[in-house]
Tab-separated table of C-alpha atoms in Angstrom:
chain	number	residue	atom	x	y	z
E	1	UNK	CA	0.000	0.000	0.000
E	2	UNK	CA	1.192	3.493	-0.778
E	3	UNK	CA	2.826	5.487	1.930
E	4	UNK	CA	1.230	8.792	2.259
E	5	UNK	CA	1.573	12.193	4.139
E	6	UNK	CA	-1.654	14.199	4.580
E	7	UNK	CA	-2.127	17.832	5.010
E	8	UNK	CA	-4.939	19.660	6.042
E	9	UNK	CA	-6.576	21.962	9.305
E	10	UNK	CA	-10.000	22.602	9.397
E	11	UNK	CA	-13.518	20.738	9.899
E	12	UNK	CA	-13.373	20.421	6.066
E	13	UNK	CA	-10.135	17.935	5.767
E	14	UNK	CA	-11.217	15.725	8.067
E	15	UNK	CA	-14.010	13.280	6.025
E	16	UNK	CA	-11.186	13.261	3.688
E	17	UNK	CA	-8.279	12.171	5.709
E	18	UNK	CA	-10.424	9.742	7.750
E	19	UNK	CA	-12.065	8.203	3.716
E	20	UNK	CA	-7.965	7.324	2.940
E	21	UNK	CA	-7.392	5.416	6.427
E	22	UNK	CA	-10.854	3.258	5.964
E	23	UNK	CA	-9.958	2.580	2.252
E	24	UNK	CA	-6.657	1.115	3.946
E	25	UNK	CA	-4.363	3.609	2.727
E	26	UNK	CA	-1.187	4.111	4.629
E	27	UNK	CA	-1.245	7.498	6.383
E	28	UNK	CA	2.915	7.885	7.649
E	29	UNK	CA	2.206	11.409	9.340
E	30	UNK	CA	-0.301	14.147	9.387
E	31	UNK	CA	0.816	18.079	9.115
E	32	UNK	CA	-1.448	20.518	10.359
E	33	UNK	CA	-1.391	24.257	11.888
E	34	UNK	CA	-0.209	24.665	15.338
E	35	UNK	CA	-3.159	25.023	18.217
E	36	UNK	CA	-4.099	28.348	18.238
E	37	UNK	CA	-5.750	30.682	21.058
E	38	UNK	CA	-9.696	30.545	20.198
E	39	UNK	CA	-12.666	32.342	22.175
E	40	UNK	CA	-12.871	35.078	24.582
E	41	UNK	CA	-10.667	32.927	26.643
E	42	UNK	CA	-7.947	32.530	23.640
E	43	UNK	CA	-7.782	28.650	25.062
E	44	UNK	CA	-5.480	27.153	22.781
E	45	UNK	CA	-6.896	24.756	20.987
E	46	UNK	CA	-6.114	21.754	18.327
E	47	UNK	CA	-7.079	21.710	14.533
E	48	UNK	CA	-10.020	19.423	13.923
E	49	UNK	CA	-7.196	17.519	11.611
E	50	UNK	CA	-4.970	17.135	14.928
E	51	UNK	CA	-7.765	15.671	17.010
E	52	UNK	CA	-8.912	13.469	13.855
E	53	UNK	CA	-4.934	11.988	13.756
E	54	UNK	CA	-4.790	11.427	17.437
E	55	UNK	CA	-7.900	10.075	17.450
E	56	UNK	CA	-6.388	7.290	15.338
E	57	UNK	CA	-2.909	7.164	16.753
E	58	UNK	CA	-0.960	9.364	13.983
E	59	UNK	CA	1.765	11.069	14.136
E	60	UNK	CA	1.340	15.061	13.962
E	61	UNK	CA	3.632	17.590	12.572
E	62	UNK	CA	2.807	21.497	13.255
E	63	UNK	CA	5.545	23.678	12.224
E	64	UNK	CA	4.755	27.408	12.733
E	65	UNK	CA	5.953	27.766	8.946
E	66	UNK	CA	7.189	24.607	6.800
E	67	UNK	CA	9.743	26.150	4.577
E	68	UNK	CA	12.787	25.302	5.952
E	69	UNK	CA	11.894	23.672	9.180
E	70	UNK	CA	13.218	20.713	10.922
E	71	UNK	CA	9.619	18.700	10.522
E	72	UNK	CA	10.060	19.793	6.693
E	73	UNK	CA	13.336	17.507	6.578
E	74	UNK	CA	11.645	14.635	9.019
E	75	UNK	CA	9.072	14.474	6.278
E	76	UNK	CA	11.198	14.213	3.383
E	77	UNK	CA	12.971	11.477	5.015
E	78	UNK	CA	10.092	9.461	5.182
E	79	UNK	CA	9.783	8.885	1.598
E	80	UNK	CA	6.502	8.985	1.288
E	81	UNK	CA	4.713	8.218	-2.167
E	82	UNK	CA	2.534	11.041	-2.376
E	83	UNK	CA	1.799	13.961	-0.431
E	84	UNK	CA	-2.202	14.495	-0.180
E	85	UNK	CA	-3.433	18.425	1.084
E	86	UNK	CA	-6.803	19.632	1.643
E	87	UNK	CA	-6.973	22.998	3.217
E	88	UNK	CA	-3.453	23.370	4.865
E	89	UNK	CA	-3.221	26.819	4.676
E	90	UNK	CA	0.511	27.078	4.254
E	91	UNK	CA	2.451	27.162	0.655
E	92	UNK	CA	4.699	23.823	0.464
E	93	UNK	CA	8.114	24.420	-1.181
E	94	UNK	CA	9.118	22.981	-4.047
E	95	UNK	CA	11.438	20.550	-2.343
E	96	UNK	CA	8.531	19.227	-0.426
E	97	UNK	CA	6.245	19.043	-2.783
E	98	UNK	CA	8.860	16.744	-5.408
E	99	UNK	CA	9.367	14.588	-2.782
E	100	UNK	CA	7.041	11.748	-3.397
E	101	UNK	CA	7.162	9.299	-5.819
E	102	UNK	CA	3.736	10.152	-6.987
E	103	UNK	CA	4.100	14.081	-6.626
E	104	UNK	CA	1.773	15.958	-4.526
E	105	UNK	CA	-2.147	16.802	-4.619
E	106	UNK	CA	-4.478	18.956	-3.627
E	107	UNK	CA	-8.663	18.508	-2.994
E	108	UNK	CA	-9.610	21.910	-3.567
E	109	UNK	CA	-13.374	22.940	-3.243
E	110	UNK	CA	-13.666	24.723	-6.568
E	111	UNK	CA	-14.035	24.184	-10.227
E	112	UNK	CA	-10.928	25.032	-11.490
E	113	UNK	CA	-9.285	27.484	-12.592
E	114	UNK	CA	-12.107	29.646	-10.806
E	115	UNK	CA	-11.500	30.487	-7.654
E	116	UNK	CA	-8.169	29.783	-6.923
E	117	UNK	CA	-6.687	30.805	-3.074
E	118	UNK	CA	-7.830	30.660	0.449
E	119	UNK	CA	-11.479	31.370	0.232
E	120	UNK	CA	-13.412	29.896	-3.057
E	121	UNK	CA	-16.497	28.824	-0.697
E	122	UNK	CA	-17.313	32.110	-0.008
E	123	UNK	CA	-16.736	33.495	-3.143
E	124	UNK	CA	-18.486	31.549	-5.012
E	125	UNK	CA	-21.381	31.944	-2.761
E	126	UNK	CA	-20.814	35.996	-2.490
E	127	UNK	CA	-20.681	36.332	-6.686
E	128	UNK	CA	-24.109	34.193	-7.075
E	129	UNK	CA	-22.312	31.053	-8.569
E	130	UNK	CA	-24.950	28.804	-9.326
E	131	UNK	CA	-22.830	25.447	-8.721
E	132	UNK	CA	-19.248	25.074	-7.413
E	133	UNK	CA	-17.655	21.854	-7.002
E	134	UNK	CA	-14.212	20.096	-6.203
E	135	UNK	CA	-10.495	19.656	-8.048
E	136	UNK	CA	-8.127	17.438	-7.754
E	137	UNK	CA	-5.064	19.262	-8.831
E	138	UNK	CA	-1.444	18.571	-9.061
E	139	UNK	CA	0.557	20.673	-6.669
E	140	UNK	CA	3.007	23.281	-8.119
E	141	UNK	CA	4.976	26.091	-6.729
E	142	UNK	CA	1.923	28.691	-8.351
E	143	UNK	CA	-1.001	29.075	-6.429
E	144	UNK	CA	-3.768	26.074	-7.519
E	145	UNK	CA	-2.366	26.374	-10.864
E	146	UNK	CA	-1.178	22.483	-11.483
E	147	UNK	CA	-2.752	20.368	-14.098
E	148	UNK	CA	-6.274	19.136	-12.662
E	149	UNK	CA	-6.891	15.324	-12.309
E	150	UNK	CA	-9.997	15.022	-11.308
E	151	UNK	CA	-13.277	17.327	-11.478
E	152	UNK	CA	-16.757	17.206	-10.148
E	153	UNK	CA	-19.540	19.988	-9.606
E	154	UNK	CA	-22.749	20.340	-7.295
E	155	UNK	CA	-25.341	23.094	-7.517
E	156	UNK	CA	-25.575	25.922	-4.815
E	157	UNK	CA	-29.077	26.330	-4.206
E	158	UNK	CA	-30.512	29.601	-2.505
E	159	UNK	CA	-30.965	27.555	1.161
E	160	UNK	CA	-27.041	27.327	1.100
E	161	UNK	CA	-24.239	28.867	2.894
E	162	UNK	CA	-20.774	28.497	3.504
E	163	UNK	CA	-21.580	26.157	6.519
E	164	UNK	CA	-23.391	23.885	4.249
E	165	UNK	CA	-21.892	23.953	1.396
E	166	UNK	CA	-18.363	23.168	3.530
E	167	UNK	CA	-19.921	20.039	4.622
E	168	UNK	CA	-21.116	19.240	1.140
E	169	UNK	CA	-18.356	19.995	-0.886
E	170	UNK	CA	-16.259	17.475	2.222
E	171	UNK	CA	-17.971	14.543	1.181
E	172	UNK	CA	-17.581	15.077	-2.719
E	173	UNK	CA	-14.134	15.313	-2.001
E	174	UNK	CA	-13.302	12.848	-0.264
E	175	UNK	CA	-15.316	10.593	-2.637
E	176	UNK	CA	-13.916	12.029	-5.405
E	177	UNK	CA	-10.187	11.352	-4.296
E	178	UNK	CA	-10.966	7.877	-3.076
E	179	UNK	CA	-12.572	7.460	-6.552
E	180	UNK	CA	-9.366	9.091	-8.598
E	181	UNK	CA	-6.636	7.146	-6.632
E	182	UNK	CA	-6.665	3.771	-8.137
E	183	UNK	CA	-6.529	5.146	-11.596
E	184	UNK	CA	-3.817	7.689	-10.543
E	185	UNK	CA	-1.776	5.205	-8.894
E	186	UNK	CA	-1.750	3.388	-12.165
E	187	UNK	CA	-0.965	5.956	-14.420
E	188	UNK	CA	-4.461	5.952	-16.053
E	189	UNK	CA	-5.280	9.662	-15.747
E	190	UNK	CA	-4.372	12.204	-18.713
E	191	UNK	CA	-3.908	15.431	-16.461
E	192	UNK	CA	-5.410	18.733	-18.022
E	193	UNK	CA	-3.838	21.935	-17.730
E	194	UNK	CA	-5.790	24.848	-16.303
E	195	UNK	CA	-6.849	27.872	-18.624
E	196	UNK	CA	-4.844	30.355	-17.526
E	197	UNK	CA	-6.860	33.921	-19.376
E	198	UNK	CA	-9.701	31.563	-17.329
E	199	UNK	CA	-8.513	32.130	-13.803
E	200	UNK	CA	-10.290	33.952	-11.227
E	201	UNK	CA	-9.040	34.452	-7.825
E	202	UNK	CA	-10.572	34.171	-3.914
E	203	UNK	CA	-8.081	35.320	-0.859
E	204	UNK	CA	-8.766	35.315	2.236
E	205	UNK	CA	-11.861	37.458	3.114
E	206	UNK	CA	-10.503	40.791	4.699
E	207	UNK	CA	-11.882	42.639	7.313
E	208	UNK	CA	-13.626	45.429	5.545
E	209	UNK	CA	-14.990	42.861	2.722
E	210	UNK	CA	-17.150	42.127	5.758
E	211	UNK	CA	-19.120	45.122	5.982
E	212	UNK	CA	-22.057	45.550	4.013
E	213	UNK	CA	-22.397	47.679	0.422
E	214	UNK	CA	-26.449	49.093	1.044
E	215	UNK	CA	-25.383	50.459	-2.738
E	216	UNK	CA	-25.152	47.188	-4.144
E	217	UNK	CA	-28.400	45.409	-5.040
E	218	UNK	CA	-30.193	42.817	-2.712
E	219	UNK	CA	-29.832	40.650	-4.516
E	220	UNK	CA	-25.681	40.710	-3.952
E	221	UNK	CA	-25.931	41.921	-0.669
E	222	UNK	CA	-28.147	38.040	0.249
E	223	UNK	CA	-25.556	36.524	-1.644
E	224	UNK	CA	-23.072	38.374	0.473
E	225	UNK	CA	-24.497	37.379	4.035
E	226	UNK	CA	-24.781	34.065	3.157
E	227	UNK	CA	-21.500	34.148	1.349
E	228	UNK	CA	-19.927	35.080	5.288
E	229	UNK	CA	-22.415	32.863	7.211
E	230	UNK	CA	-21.453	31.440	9.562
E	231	UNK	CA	-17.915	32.931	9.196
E	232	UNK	CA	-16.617	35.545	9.375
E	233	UNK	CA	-20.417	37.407	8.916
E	234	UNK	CA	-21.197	40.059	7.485
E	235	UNK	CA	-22.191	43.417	9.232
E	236	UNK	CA	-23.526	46.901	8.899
E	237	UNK	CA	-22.641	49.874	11.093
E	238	UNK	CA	-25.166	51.907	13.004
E	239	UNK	CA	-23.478	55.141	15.109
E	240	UNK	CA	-20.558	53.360	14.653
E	241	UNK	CA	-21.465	50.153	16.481
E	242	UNK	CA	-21.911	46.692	14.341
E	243	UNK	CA	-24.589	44.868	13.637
E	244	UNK	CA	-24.081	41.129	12.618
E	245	UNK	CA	-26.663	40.290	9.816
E	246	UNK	CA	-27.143	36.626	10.037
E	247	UNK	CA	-29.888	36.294	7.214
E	248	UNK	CA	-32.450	37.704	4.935
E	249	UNK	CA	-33.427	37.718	1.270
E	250	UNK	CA	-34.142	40.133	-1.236
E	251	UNK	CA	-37.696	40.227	-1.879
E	252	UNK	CA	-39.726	41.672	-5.096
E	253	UNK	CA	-40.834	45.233	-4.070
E	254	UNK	CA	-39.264	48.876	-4.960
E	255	UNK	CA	-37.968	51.704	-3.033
E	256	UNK	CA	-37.357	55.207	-3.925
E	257	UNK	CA	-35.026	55.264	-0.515
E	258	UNK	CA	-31.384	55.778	-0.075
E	259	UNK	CA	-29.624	53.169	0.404
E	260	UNK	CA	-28.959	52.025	4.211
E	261	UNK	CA	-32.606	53.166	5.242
E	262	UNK	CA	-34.784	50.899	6.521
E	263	UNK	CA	-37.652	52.189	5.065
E	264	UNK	CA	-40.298	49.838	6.764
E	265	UNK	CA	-40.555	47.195	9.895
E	266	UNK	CA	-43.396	44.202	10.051
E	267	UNK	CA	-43.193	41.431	12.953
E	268	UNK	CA	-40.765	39.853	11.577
E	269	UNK	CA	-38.550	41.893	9.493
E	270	UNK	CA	-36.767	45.016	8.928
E	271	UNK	CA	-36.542	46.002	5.009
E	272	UNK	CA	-33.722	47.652	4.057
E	273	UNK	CA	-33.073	49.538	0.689
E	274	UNK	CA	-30.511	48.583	-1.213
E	275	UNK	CA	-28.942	49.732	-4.872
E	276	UNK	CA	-31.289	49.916	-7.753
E	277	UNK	CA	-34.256	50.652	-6.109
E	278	UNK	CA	-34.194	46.947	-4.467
E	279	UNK	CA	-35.238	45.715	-1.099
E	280	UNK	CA	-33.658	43.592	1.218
E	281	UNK	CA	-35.195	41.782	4.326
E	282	UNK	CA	-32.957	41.245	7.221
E	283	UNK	CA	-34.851	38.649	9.374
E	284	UNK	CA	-31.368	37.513	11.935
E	285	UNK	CA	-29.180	40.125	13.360
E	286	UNK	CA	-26.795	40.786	16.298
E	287	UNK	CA	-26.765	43.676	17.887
E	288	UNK	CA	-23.265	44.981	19.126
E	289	UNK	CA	-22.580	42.579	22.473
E	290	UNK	CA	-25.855	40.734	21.925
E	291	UNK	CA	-26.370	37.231	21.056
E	292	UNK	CA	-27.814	36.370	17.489
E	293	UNK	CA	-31.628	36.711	17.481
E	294	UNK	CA	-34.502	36.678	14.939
E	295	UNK	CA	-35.843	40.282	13.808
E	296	UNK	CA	-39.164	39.493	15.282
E	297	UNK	CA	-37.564	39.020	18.719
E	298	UNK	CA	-34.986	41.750	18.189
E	299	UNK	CA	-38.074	44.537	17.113
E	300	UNK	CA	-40.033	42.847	20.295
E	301	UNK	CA	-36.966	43.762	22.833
E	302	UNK	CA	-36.838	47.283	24.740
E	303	UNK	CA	-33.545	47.655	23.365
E	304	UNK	CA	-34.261	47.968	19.811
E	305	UNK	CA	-32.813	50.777	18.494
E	306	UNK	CA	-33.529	50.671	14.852
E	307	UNK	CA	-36.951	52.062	13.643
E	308	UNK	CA	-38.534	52.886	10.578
E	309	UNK	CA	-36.123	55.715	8.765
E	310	UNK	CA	-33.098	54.511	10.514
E	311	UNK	CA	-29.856	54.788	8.042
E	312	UNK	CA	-27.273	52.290	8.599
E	313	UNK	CA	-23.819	54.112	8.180
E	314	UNK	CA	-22.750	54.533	4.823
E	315	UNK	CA	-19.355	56.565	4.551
E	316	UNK	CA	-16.197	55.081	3.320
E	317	UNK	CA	-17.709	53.069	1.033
């Protein structure tokens, strides 16, 4: 059985690391982030890949950064036959990644060459994609940019978010890489190279990508929140304090309001107007140092401070 090293962090990688060990593949080591400080608390805390290898008795490299690190030599000494990464979240050198026999892949969650980089979930979902899917790609020194060995797409349907479509786009890949092994292990796979004048790009969502556009339409501002739901979220300002907004739609009415006001309140929504004369319903918020709530209860509570011709802050964007 082939020797592999697997690389991943988050909730994502897991299915995928745990499909290879039932299919009896031989998992030599697992790399993964180093703990880091989460909550209020900053408790530090394991990957869900780290608790997934010690659950089943692996052994677990984190190296602060790869390149050039002792673990980086360990690894290459174990000669392993292919390298296998899902959501890492580091760049491998080139020394690494020509290690194995076999090379080194990657089970990206997009269709490439869209969305290439750290965040093609939530892009996808933010520019209305109607379907995304998952890649497996050769690894190369160029971000997501090796030949592709494997391709499958799902829809995104309007119920989805990154939550769910993190879970779904989990199990296709796993499946999909158990599927492509046997053929890739025997050489039966004609690699395709990626389009480059094709390419489209999604980094890592930055903090003021967060905040809400009122000018945009609501259409792209619901594909926005649940494009950030239910990380990192987005939010509007309001006297300088944020406001999560969890969810809402855009619904088929007209406004002659600026953009930012909400123009109208019902029991169980505020309606906000948005670019375009468009109109959307926020129906979840959270309320600086509140916990998430529905609109109904958050218009119900003594503490509501938005009413009907309340403008969200709109400067600086």
């Amino acid at each position: 059985m082939k020797k592999i090293i697997f690389m991943g962090t988050p909730e994502f990688s897991v299915p995928i690391l745990e499909a290879l060990l039932q299919h009896g593949y031989d998992v030599i080591a697992v790399v993964t982030q180093p703990d880091r400080p989460v909550g209020r608390k900053k408790i530090l805390t394991p990957s869900p890949v780290k608790e997934a290898a010690l659950r089943h008795g692996l052994p677990v490299y984190q190296p602060e950064k790869i390149s050039g690190s002792p673990e980086m030599d360990e690894l290459i000494a174990l000669k392993p036959d292919l390298i296998v990464t899902a959501a890492y979240g580091q760049f491998l050198p080139v020394k690494l990644l020509n290690t194995p026999r076999f090379r080194s892949i990657n089970v990206h969650a997009s269709l490439l060459p869209k969305y290439r980089g750290g965040a093609p979930v939530h892009y996808a979902i933010i520019n209305g994609e109607k379907e995304t899917g998952v890649s497996i790609m050769y690894m190369e020194k160029k971000m997501d940019a090796g030949a592709v060995l494997a391709q499958k797409a799902i829809p995104i349907t309007e119920a989805d978010d990154v939550g769910t479509m993190f879970l779904k786009l989990s199990d296709l890949g796993k499946n999909l890489l158990i599927e492509t092994l046997p053929d890739f292990f025997q050489d039966k796979l004609v690699p395709q190279e990626q389009d480059e004048s094709a390419a489209t790009f999604s980094p890592n969502i930055k903090r003021e990508e967060e905040r809400i556009d009122w000018s945009k339409t609501a259409a792209q501002v619901a594909c926005q929140v649940r494009g950030m739901r239910p990380w990192p979220v987005a939010h509007t300002l309001l006297g300088g304090q944020r406001i999560k907004v969890w969810a809402g739609q855009a619904v088929e009415t007209s406004t002659t309001d600026e953009p930012g006001t909400v123009f109208a309140t019902d029991k169980e929504a505020l309606y906000v107007a948005c670019g375009a004369g468009t109109v959307f319903k926020m129906t979840e918020l959270q309320p600086a140092g509140k916990k998430r709530m529905s609109a109904a209860d958050y218009l119900r509570g003594s503490a509501c401070e938005i009413q009907e011709g309340t403008r969200f802050d709109t400067d600086g964007q």
